[in-house]
Every structure is written in structure tokens, then in C-alpha cells.
PDB file of C-alpha atoms in Angstrom:
ATOM      1  CA  UNK K   1       5.858  24.030 -50.137  1.00 51.00           C
ATOM      2  CA  UNK K   2       2.239  23.508 -51.086  1.00 54.00           C
ATOM      3  CA  UNK K   3      -0.740  25.694 -51.806  1.00 57.00           C
ATOM      4  CA  UNK K   4      -4.320  25.560 -50.578  1.00 58.00           C
ATOM      5  CA  UNK K   5      -6.842  25.136 -53.371  1.00 60.00           C
ATOM      6  CA  UNK K   6     -10.573  24.613 -53.528  1.00 58.00           C
ATOM      7  CA  UNK K   7     -11.508  21.066 -54.438  1.00 60.00           C
ATOM      8  CA  UNK K   8     -14.955  22.034 -55.667  1.00 60.00           C
ATOM      9  CA  UNK K   9     -16.443  25.047 -57.435  1.00 63.00           C
ATOM     10  CA  UNK K  10     -19.733  24.770 -55.575  1.00 64.00           C
ATOM     11  CA  UNK K  11     -18.614  24.589 -51.951  1.00 65.00           C
ATOM     12  CA  UNK K  12     -15.730  25.623 -49.735  1.00 65.00           C
ATOM     13  CA  UNK K  13     -13.926  22.280 -49.520  1.00 67.00           C
ATOM     14  CA  UNK K  14     -10.165  22.750 -49.748  1.00 66.00           C
ATOM     15  CA  UNK K  15      -7.078  20.556 -49.912  1.00 65.00           C
ATOM     16  CA  UNK K  16      -3.335  21.092 -49.834  1.00 62.00           C
ATOM     17  CA  UNK K  17      -1.766  20.367 -53.201  1.00 60.00           C
ATOM     18  CA  UNK K  18       1.872  20.737 -54.316  1.00 62.00           C
ATOM     19  CA  UNK K  19       2.899  23.963 -55.991  1.00 66.00           C
ATOM     20  CA  UNK K  20       3.409  23.450 -59.711  1.00 89.00           C
ATOM     21  CA  UNK K  21       6.794  25.223 -59.720  1.00 90.00           C
ATOM     22  CA  UNK K  22       9.307  24.154 -57.072  1.00 92.00           C
ATOM     23  CA  UNK K  23      11.847  26.890 -56.282  1.00 93.00           C
ATOM     24  CA  UNK K  24      15.141  25.558 -54.888  1.00 95.00           C
ATOM     25  CA  UNK K  25      15.560  28.715 -52.793  1.00 95.00           C
ATOM     26  CA  UNK K  26      12.359  27.870 -50.933  1.00 92.00           C
ATOM     27  CA  UNK K  27      14.242  24.833 -49.623  1.00 94.00           C
ATOM     28  CA  UNK K  28      17.232  26.774 -48.361  1.00 96.00           C
ATOM     29  CA  UNK K  29      19.497  27.027 -51.397  1.00 96.00           C
ATOM     30  CA  UNK K  30      21.406  30.319 -51.334  1.00 97.00           C
ATOM     31  CA  UNK K  31      23.094  30.396 -54.720  1.00 97.00           C
ATOM     32  CA  UNK K  32      25.976  32.513 -53.452  1.00 97.00           C
ATOM     33  CA  UNK K  33      28.751  30.265 -54.785  1.00 95.00           C
ATOM     34  CA  UNK K  34      30.145  29.660 -51.295  1.00 95.00           C
ATOM     35  CA  UNK K  35      27.643  27.705 -49.195  1.00 96.00           C
ATOM     36  CA  UNK K  36      27.001  24.069 -50.125  1.00 96.00           C
ATOM     37  CA  UNK K  37      23.531  23.963 -51.723  1.00 97.00           C
ATOM     38  CA  UNK K  38      23.499  20.189 -52.344  1.00 95.00           C
ATOM     39  CA  UNK K  39      21.091  19.293 -49.535  1.00 95.00           C
ATOM     40  CA  UNK K  40      18.621  22.031 -50.370  1.00 95.00           C
ATOM     41  CA  UNK K  41      18.497  21.062 -54.050  1.00 96.00           C
ATOM     42  CA  UNK K  42      18.074  17.380 -53.197  1.00 94.00           C
ATOM     43  CA  UNK K  43      15.156  18.310 -50.925  1.00 94.00           C
ATOM     44  CA  UNK K  44      13.541  20.314 -53.713  1.00 94.00           C
ATOM     45  CA  UNK K  45      13.944  17.451 -56.175  1.00 94.00           C
ATOM     46  CA  UNK K  46      12.313  15.143 -53.632  1.00 92.00           C
ATOM     47  CA  UNK K  47       8.938  16.896 -53.825  1.00 90.00           C
ATOM     48  CA  UNK K  48       8.696  16.866 -57.621  1.00 93.00           C
ATOM     49  CA  UNK K  49       5.723  15.085 -59.117  1.00 91.00           C
ATOM     50  CA  UNK K  50       4.517  14.622 -62.675  1.00 93.00           C
ATOM     51  CA  UNK K  51       3.671  17.792 -64.614  1.00 92.00           C
ATOM     52  CA  UNK K  52       5.716  20.049 -62.342  1.00 93.00           C
ATOM     53  CA  UNK K  53       8.817  22.223 -62.762  1.00 94.00           C
ATOM     54  CA  UNK K  54      12.039  22.731 -60.799  1.00 95.00           C
ATOM     55  CA  UNK K  55      13.269  26.324 -60.862  1.00 94.00           C
ATOM     56  CA  UNK K  56      16.763  27.707 -60.182  1.00 96.00           C
ATOM     57  CA  UNK K  57      16.635  31.502 -59.682  1.00 96.00           C
ATOM     58  CA  UNK K  58      19.692  33.612 -60.579  1.00 97.00           C
ATOM     59  CA  UNK K  59      22.772  32.519 -58.645  1.00 97.00           C
ATOM     60  CA  UNK K  60      25.726  30.161 -58.426  1.00 97.00           C
ATOM     61  CA  UNK K  61      24.791  26.935 -56.622  1.00 96.00           C
ATOM     62  CA  UNK K  62      27.834  25.195 -55.179  1.00 94.00           C
ATOM     63  CA  UNK K  63      27.366  21.432 -54.784  1.00 92.00           C
ATOM     64  CA  UNK K  64      29.797  19.146 -52.978  1.00 90.00           C
ATOM     65  CA  UNK K  65      27.748  15.978 -53.569  1.00 86.00           C
ATOM     66  CA  UNK K  66      25.866  14.520 -56.538  1.00 82.00           C
ATOM     67  CA  UNK K  67      22.259  15.628 -56.820  1.00 84.00           C
ATOM     68  CA  UNK K  68      19.445  13.111 -56.559  1.00 72.00           C
ATOM     69  CA  UNK K  69      18.466  11.029 -59.526  1.00 78.00           C
ATOM     70  CA  UNK K  70      15.242  12.074 -61.203  1.00 90.00           C
ATOM     71  CA  UNK K  71      13.109   8.943 -61.212  1.00 92.00           C
ATOM     72  CA  UNK K  72       9.535   7.965 -61.999  1.00 93.00           C
ATOM     73  CA  UNK K  73       8.702  11.380 -63.444  1.00 95.00           C
ATOM     74  CA  UNK K  74       6.735  12.391 -66.539  1.00 94.00           C
ATOM     75  CA  UNK K  75       6.457  15.818 -68.133  1.00 93.00           C
ATOM     76  CA  UNK K  76       8.817  17.672 -65.805  1.00 94.00           C
ATOM     77  CA  UNK K  77      10.807  20.799 -66.654  1.00 94.00           C
ATOM     78  CA  UNK K  78      14.074  21.785 -64.954  1.00 95.00           C
ATOM     79  CA  UNK K  79      14.984  25.353 -65.774  1.00 95.00           C
ATOM     80  CA  UNK K  80      17.126  28.256 -64.657  1.00 95.00           C
ATOM     81  CA  UNK K  81      17.238  32.018 -64.886  1.00 91.00           C
ATOM     82  CA  UNK K  82      20.919  33.052 -65.023  1.00 93.00           C
ATOM     83  CA  UNK K  83      21.583  30.017 -62.818  1.00 97.00           C
ATOM     84  CA  UNK K  84      24.856  28.097 -62.531  1.00 96.00           C
ATOM     85  CA  UNK K  85      25.327  24.726 -60.815  1.00 94.00           C
ATOM     86  CA  UNK K  86      28.980  24.555 -59.754  1.00 92.00           C
ATOM     87  CA  UNK K  87      29.882  20.966 -58.844  1.00 87.00           C
ATOM     88  CA  UNK K  88      33.020  19.962 -56.946  1.00 85.00           C
ATOM     89  CA  UNK K  89      32.527  16.244 -56.335  1.00 81.00           C
ATOM     90  CA  UNK K  90      33.021  12.835 -57.900  1.00 75.00           C
ATOM     91  CA  UNK K  91      29.866  11.992 -59.784  1.00 78.00           C
ATOM     92  CA  UNK K  92      27.149  13.180 -62.136  1.00 83.00           C
ATOM     93  CA  UNK K  93      25.324  16.434 -61.563  1.00 87.00           C
ATOM     94  CA  UNK K  94      21.917  15.272 -62.867  1.00 89.00           C
ATOM     95  CA  UNK K  95      20.880  11.687 -63.617  1.00 88.00           C
ATOM     96  CA  UNK K  96      17.626  11.219 -65.524  1.00 90.00           C
ATOM     97  CA  UNK K  97      16.444   7.771 -64.548  1.00 87.00           C
ATOM     98  CA  UNK K  98      15.369   4.990 -66.859  1.00 85.00           C
ATOM     99  CA  UNK K  99      11.719   5.347 -65.787  1.00 90.00           C
ATOM    100  CA  UNK K 100      11.444   9.029 -66.784  1.00 91.00           C
ATOM    101  CA  UNK K 101       9.696  10.467 -69.823  1.00 94.00           C
ATOM    102  CA  UNK K 102       9.173  13.985 -71.080  1.00 94.00           C
ATOM    103  CA  UNK K 103      11.996  15.637 -69.128  1.00 94.00           C
ATOM    104  CA  UNK K 104      13.096  19.099 -70.252  1.00 95.00           C
ATOM    105  CA  UNK K 105      16.285  20.815 -69.050  1.00 95.00           C
ATOM    106  CA  UNK K 106      16.646  24.428 -70.146  1.00 96.00           C
ATOM    107  CA  UNK K 107      18.805  27.445 -69.421  1.00 96.00           C
ATOM    108  CA  UNK K 108      21.225  26.098 -66.775  1.00 95.00           C
ATOM    109  CA  UNK K 109      25.014  26.427 -66.632  1.00 95.00           C
ATOM    110  CA  UNK K 110      26.744  23.215 -65.491  1.00 91.00           C
ATOM    111  CA  UNK K 111      30.275  24.074 -64.359  1.00 89.00           C
ATOM    112  CA  UNK K 112      32.855  22.685 -61.981  1.00 82.00           C
ATOM    113  CA  UNK K 113      36.339  21.498 -61.214  1.00 74.00           C
ATOM    114  CA  UNK K 114      37.171  19.254 -64.147  1.00 61.00           C
ATOM    115  CA  UNK K 115      39.532  17.149 -62.036  1.00 66.00           C
ATOM    116  CA  UNK K 116      36.747  15.676 -59.905  1.00 58.00           C
ATOM    117  CA  UNK K 117      33.462  16.075 -61.758  1.00 52.00           C
ATOM    118  CA  UNK K 118      31.500  13.427 -63.630  1.00 66.00           C
ATOM    119  CA  UNK K 119      28.932  13.884 -66.395  1.00 67.00           C
ATOM    120  CA  UNK K 120      26.887  17.042 -66.496  1.00 81.00           C
ATOM    121  CA  UNK K 121      23.705  15.152 -67.358  1.00 80.00           C
ATOM    122  CA  UNK K 122      23.436  11.369 -67.661  1.00 79.00           C
ATOM    123  CA  UNK K 123      20.313  10.056 -69.414  1.00 72.00           C
ATOM    124  CA  UNK K 124      19.932   6.381 -68.563  1.00 69.00           C
ATOM    125  CA  UNK K 125      18.438   3.644 -70.724  1.00 60.00           C
ATOM    126  CA  UNK K 126      14.685   3.437 -71.165  1.00 71.00           C
ATOM    127  CA  UNK K 127      14.351   7.172 -70.524  1.00 83.00           C
ATOM    128  CA  UNK K 128      12.395   8.742 -73.372  1.00 88.00           C
ATOM    129  CA  UNK K 129      11.522  12.116 -74.853  1.00 92.00           C
ATOM    130  CA  UNK K 130      14.247  14.137 -73.129  1.00 93.00           C
ATOM    131  CA  UNK K 131      15.121  17.650 -74.277  1.00 95.00           C
ATOM    132  CA  UNK K 132      18.295  19.502 -73.256  1.00 95.00           C
ATOM    133  CA  UNK K 133      18.328  23.025 -74.632  1.00 96.00           C
ATOM    134  CA  UNK K 134      20.115  26.332 -74.107  1.00 96.00           C
ATOM    135  CA  UNK K 135      22.474  24.970 -71.446  1.00 95.00           C
ATOM    136  CA  UNK K 136      26.207  25.447 -70.927  1.00 95.00           C
ATOM    137  CA  UNK K 137      28.562  22.635 -69.913  1.00 92.00           C
ATOM    138  CA  UNK K 138      32.109  23.378 -68.778  1.00 89.00           C
ATOM    139  CA  UNK K 139      34.656  21.359 -66.849  1.00 81.00           C
ATOM    140  CA  UNK K 140      33.008  17.913 -66.859  1.00 73.00           C
ATOM    141  CA  UNK K 141      35.621  15.266 -66.090  1.00 69.00           C
ATOM    142  CA  UNK K 142      33.711  12.839 -68.285  1.00 79.00           C
ATOM    143  CA  UNK K 143      30.987  13.874 -70.761  1.00 86.00           C
ATOM    144  CA  UNK K 144      28.831  16.965 -70.869  1.00 89.00           C
ATOM    145  CA  UNK K 145      25.783  14.886 -71.804  1.00 92.00           C
ATOM    146  CA  UNK K 146      25.851  11.070 -71.684  1.00 88.00           C
ATOM    147  CA  UNK K 147      22.963   9.315 -73.460  1.00 88.00           C
ATOM    148  CA  UNK K 148      22.699   5.593 -72.714  1.00 83.00           C
ATOM    149  CA  UNK K 149      24.150   3.158 -70.210  1.00 75.00           C
ATOM    150  CA  UNK K 150      26.001  -0.126 -70.025  1.00 66.00           C
ATOM    151  CA  UNK K 151      22.786  -2.137 -70.365  1.00 62.00           C
ATOM    152  CA  UNK K 152      22.281  -4.427 -73.369  1.00 60.00           C
ATOM    153  CA  UNK K 153      18.542  -4.870 -72.768  1.00 66.00           C
ATOM    154  CA  UNK K 154      17.323  -1.324 -73.283  1.00 75.00           C
ATOM    155  CA  UNK K 155      17.786   1.952 -75.132  1.00 80.00           C
ATOM    156  CA  UNK K 156      17.023   5.625 -74.638  1.00 83.00           C
ATOM    157  CA  UNK K 157      14.582   6.999 -77.198  1.00 87.00           C
ATOM    158  CA  UNK K 158      13.681  10.429 -78.439  1.00 90.00           C
ATOM    159  CA  UNK K 159      16.489  12.605 -77.056  1.00 92.00           C
ATOM    160  CA  UNK K 160      17.028  16.146 -78.323  1.00 94.00           C
ATOM    161  CA  UNK K 161      20.248  18.052 -77.491  1.00 94.00           C
ATOM    162  CA  UNK K 162      19.955  21.477 -79.065  1.00 95.00           C
ATOM    163  CA  UNK K 163      21.476  24.960 -78.853  1.00 96.00           C
ATOM    164  CA  UNK K 164      23.893  24.189 -76.018  1.00 95.00           C
ATOM    165  CA  UNK K 165      27.554  25.094 -75.479  1.00 95.00           C
ATOM    166  CA  UNK K 166      30.126  22.455 -74.482  1.00 93.00           C
ATOM    167  CA  UNK K 167      33.497  23.760 -73.379  1.00 92.00           C
ATOM    168  CA  UNK K 168      36.622  22.109 -71.926  1.00 88.00           C
ATOM    169  CA  UNK K 169      35.072  18.767 -71.061  1.00 86.00           C
ATOM    170  CA  UNK K 170      37.741  16.136 -70.479  1.00 82.00           C
ATOM    171  CA  UNK K 171      35.674  13.597 -72.422  1.00 84.00           C
ATOM    172  CA  UNK K 172      33.153  14.035 -75.233  1.00 88.00           C
ATOM    173  CA  UNK K 173      30.806  16.961 -75.323  1.00 90.00           C
ATOM    174  CA  UNK K 174      27.913  14.601 -76.141  1.00 92.00           C
ATOM    175  CA  UNK K 175      28.392  10.820 -75.831  1.00 88.00           C
ATOM    176  CA  UNK K 176      25.758   8.500 -77.326  1.00 89.00           C
ATOM    177  CA  UNK K 177      25.639   4.755 -76.635  1.00 83.00           C
ATOM    178  CA  UNK K 178      22.535   2.570 -76.782  1.00 81.00           C
ATOM    179  CA  UNK K 179      19.953   5.082 -77.956  1.00 84.00           C
ATOM    180  CA  UNK K 180      17.626   5.711 -80.858  1.00 85.00           C
ATOM    181  CA  UNK K 181      15.963   8.760 -82.399  1.00 88.00           C
ATOM    182  CA  UNK K 182      18.577  11.181 -81.089  1.00 90.00           C
ATOM    183  CA  UNK K 183      18.868  14.701 -82.509  1.00 91.00           C
ATOM    184  CA  UNK K 184      21.993  16.759 -81.812  1.00 92.00           C
ATOM    185  CA  UNK K 185      21.533  20.176 -83.403  1.00 93.00           C
ATOM    186  CA  UNK K 186      22.963  23.703 -83.371  1.00 93.00           C
ATOM    187  CA  UNK K 187      25.394  23.166 -80.499  1.00 95.00           C
ATOM    188  CA  UNK K 188      28.805  24.810 -80.054  1.00 95.00           C
ATOM    189  CA  UNK K 189      31.826  22.727 -79.005  1.00 94.00           C
ATOM    190  CA  UNK K 190      34.987  24.432 -77.687  1.00 93.00           C
ATOM    191  CA  UNK K 191      38.133  22.509 -76.756  1.00 91.00           C
ATOM    192  CA  UNK K 192      36.423  19.291 -75.724  1.00 89.00           C
ATOM    193  CA  UNK K 193      39.025  16.869 -74.403  1.00 83.00           C
ATOM    194  CA  UNK K 194      37.965  14.025 -76.688  1.00 83.00           C
ATOM    195  CA  UNK K 195      35.303  14.057 -79.415  1.00 88.00           C
ATOM    196  CA  UNK K 196      32.808  16.863 -79.700  1.00 90.00           C
ATOM    197  CA  UNK K 197      30.168  14.213 -80.427  1.00 90.00           C
ATOM    198  CA  UNK K 198      30.889  10.532 -79.831  1.00 86.00           C
ATOM    199  CA  UNK K 199      28.445   7.922 -81.160  1.00 83.00           C
ATOM    200  CA  UNK K 200      29.675   4.485 -80.155  1.00 80.00           C
ATOM    201  CA  UNK K 201      28.456   0.886 -80.259  1.00 73.00           C
ATOM    202  CA  UNK K 202      30.036  -0.259 -77.002  1.00 64.00           C
ATOM    203  CA  UNK K 203      26.840  -2.188 -76.215  1.00 62.00           C
ATOM    204  CA  UNK K 204      26.824  -4.383 -79.318  1.00 59.00           C
ATOM    205  CA  UNK K 205      23.342  -5.836 -78.749  1.00 56.00           C
ATOM    206  CA  UNK K 206      21.705  -2.395 -78.843  1.00 56.00           C
ATOM    207  CA  UNK K 207      23.887   0.004 -80.864  1.00 56.00           C
ATOM    208  CA  UNK K 208      22.815   3.588 -81.586  1.00 55.00           C
ATOM    209  CA  UNK K 209      20.220   3.963 -84.337  1.00 60.00           C
ATOM    210  CA  UNK K 210      18.306   6.676 -86.161  1.00 55.00           C
ATOM    211  CA  UNK K 211      20.525   9.515 -85.035  1.00 60.00           C
ATOM    212  CA  UNK K 212      20.479  12.916 -86.661  1.00 57.00           C
ATOM    213  CA  UNK K 213      23.279  15.457 -86.306  1.00 65.00           C
ATOM    214  CA  UNK K 214      22.317  18.828 -87.699  1.00 62.00           C
ATOM    215  CA  UNK K 215      24.464  21.969 -87.798  1.00 56.00           C
ATOM    216  CA  UNK K 216      26.979  22.555 -85.047  1.00 56.00           C
ATOM    217  CA  UNK K 217      30.305  24.270 -84.500  1.00 55.00           C
TER     218      UNK K 217
END
């Protein structure tokens, strides 16, 4: 899962360097909706470094365990091409850790059994500059997207949730706690179990601030 590149333009020195796009199928994920792809996806996440991308080719990826938390990463894109992550477990599908910045999630369907599934994407405090666009969330037993955490000392900053569809979540479509500079724009909400968008001050020391909700349905 690496490529050989020249280290100099004037000689033949070479070195193995990670591929810039990590394909989950290269790590054994099948995407057939039957086989458990959890381990393969976790392995693919494990090789991510800054300025790289994680790619889900077309398919339905069945996961029976939570996927690894993204941590310590900057400028990373997670994207799919007609890809669906079907989760049947107790827990979040993706967790974007507090030490991440510049994370982009685009074009993935997050589905599952709404009796046992946690948040689709949980963005923890201190994470910054996160974009979630053109995704579909269905059947989350908690929230489709959860921004913030039960931590009074920190906030998420610069989160953009745009042009997504939230359907039949048992909790809010988008739930915002201790966060600032959040934009929620041009999303569609269908039969969410609680609020379509919930902005709450449960952490009184660091309530939400500078939020902007643009058009939505």
C-alpha cells in the first residue's frame, strides 16, 4: 500500500512513500453488503497520514463494529463513489478526534439498523475546519451528525454541514453542543425522530456561538 518514487531528480535514489489515496478495497473490503468489512476499513484508516484521502469505491460496506477514530490528522478527505456504510453495532460510525483539522467527508451513505446504531459522524471538541457534504444519513439511533462533546474546556470550530440528507434518525439530524462558527446549509430532513437541527447549551461553560443556519427543508 505504498508506491516507489524517486527522491531526487538528478540520480536514481528511490524510497517507498504512502499512496496519496487509500482505497479500502486494497485492504480486503468487499462492499457486497454481506461480509463484515469492519477490519479492512480499520486497517485502511490506520495508514492515513496528513494530506491523504480515504476512498470507498461503489458498494455496500457492512460493519459490525465501530470504525477507528480519526486522530492526529490534517487535511484529509474521506469520500465515496456510490458507497454505503451499513452499520449494525452499538457505537458511532466515524469519530473525528479532537486533534484533527481540515477533515472533509463527501459522498458517503451512512445507513444501518436504527435500533443499535450510534451517531453517523461524531466531531469531538477541539476539532476544527470540518466539512460534511453530499452525504446521506439514515437509521442513526442517536444523531446523524454530532458536533461537540461533554467537555467544558474546549469547543469545535469551523464546521460546515451542507447539502446532506438526514432521514429517520431516532435523535436529531444535526446536534450542536459546544461549538463555534458552525454553518448548517441546504440540507434535507425527513422524519427525524427528534429535532431536525438541535443547538443546545448542555455544556454551560462553552455554549454554541456564531452559528449560521441557511436554507434547509
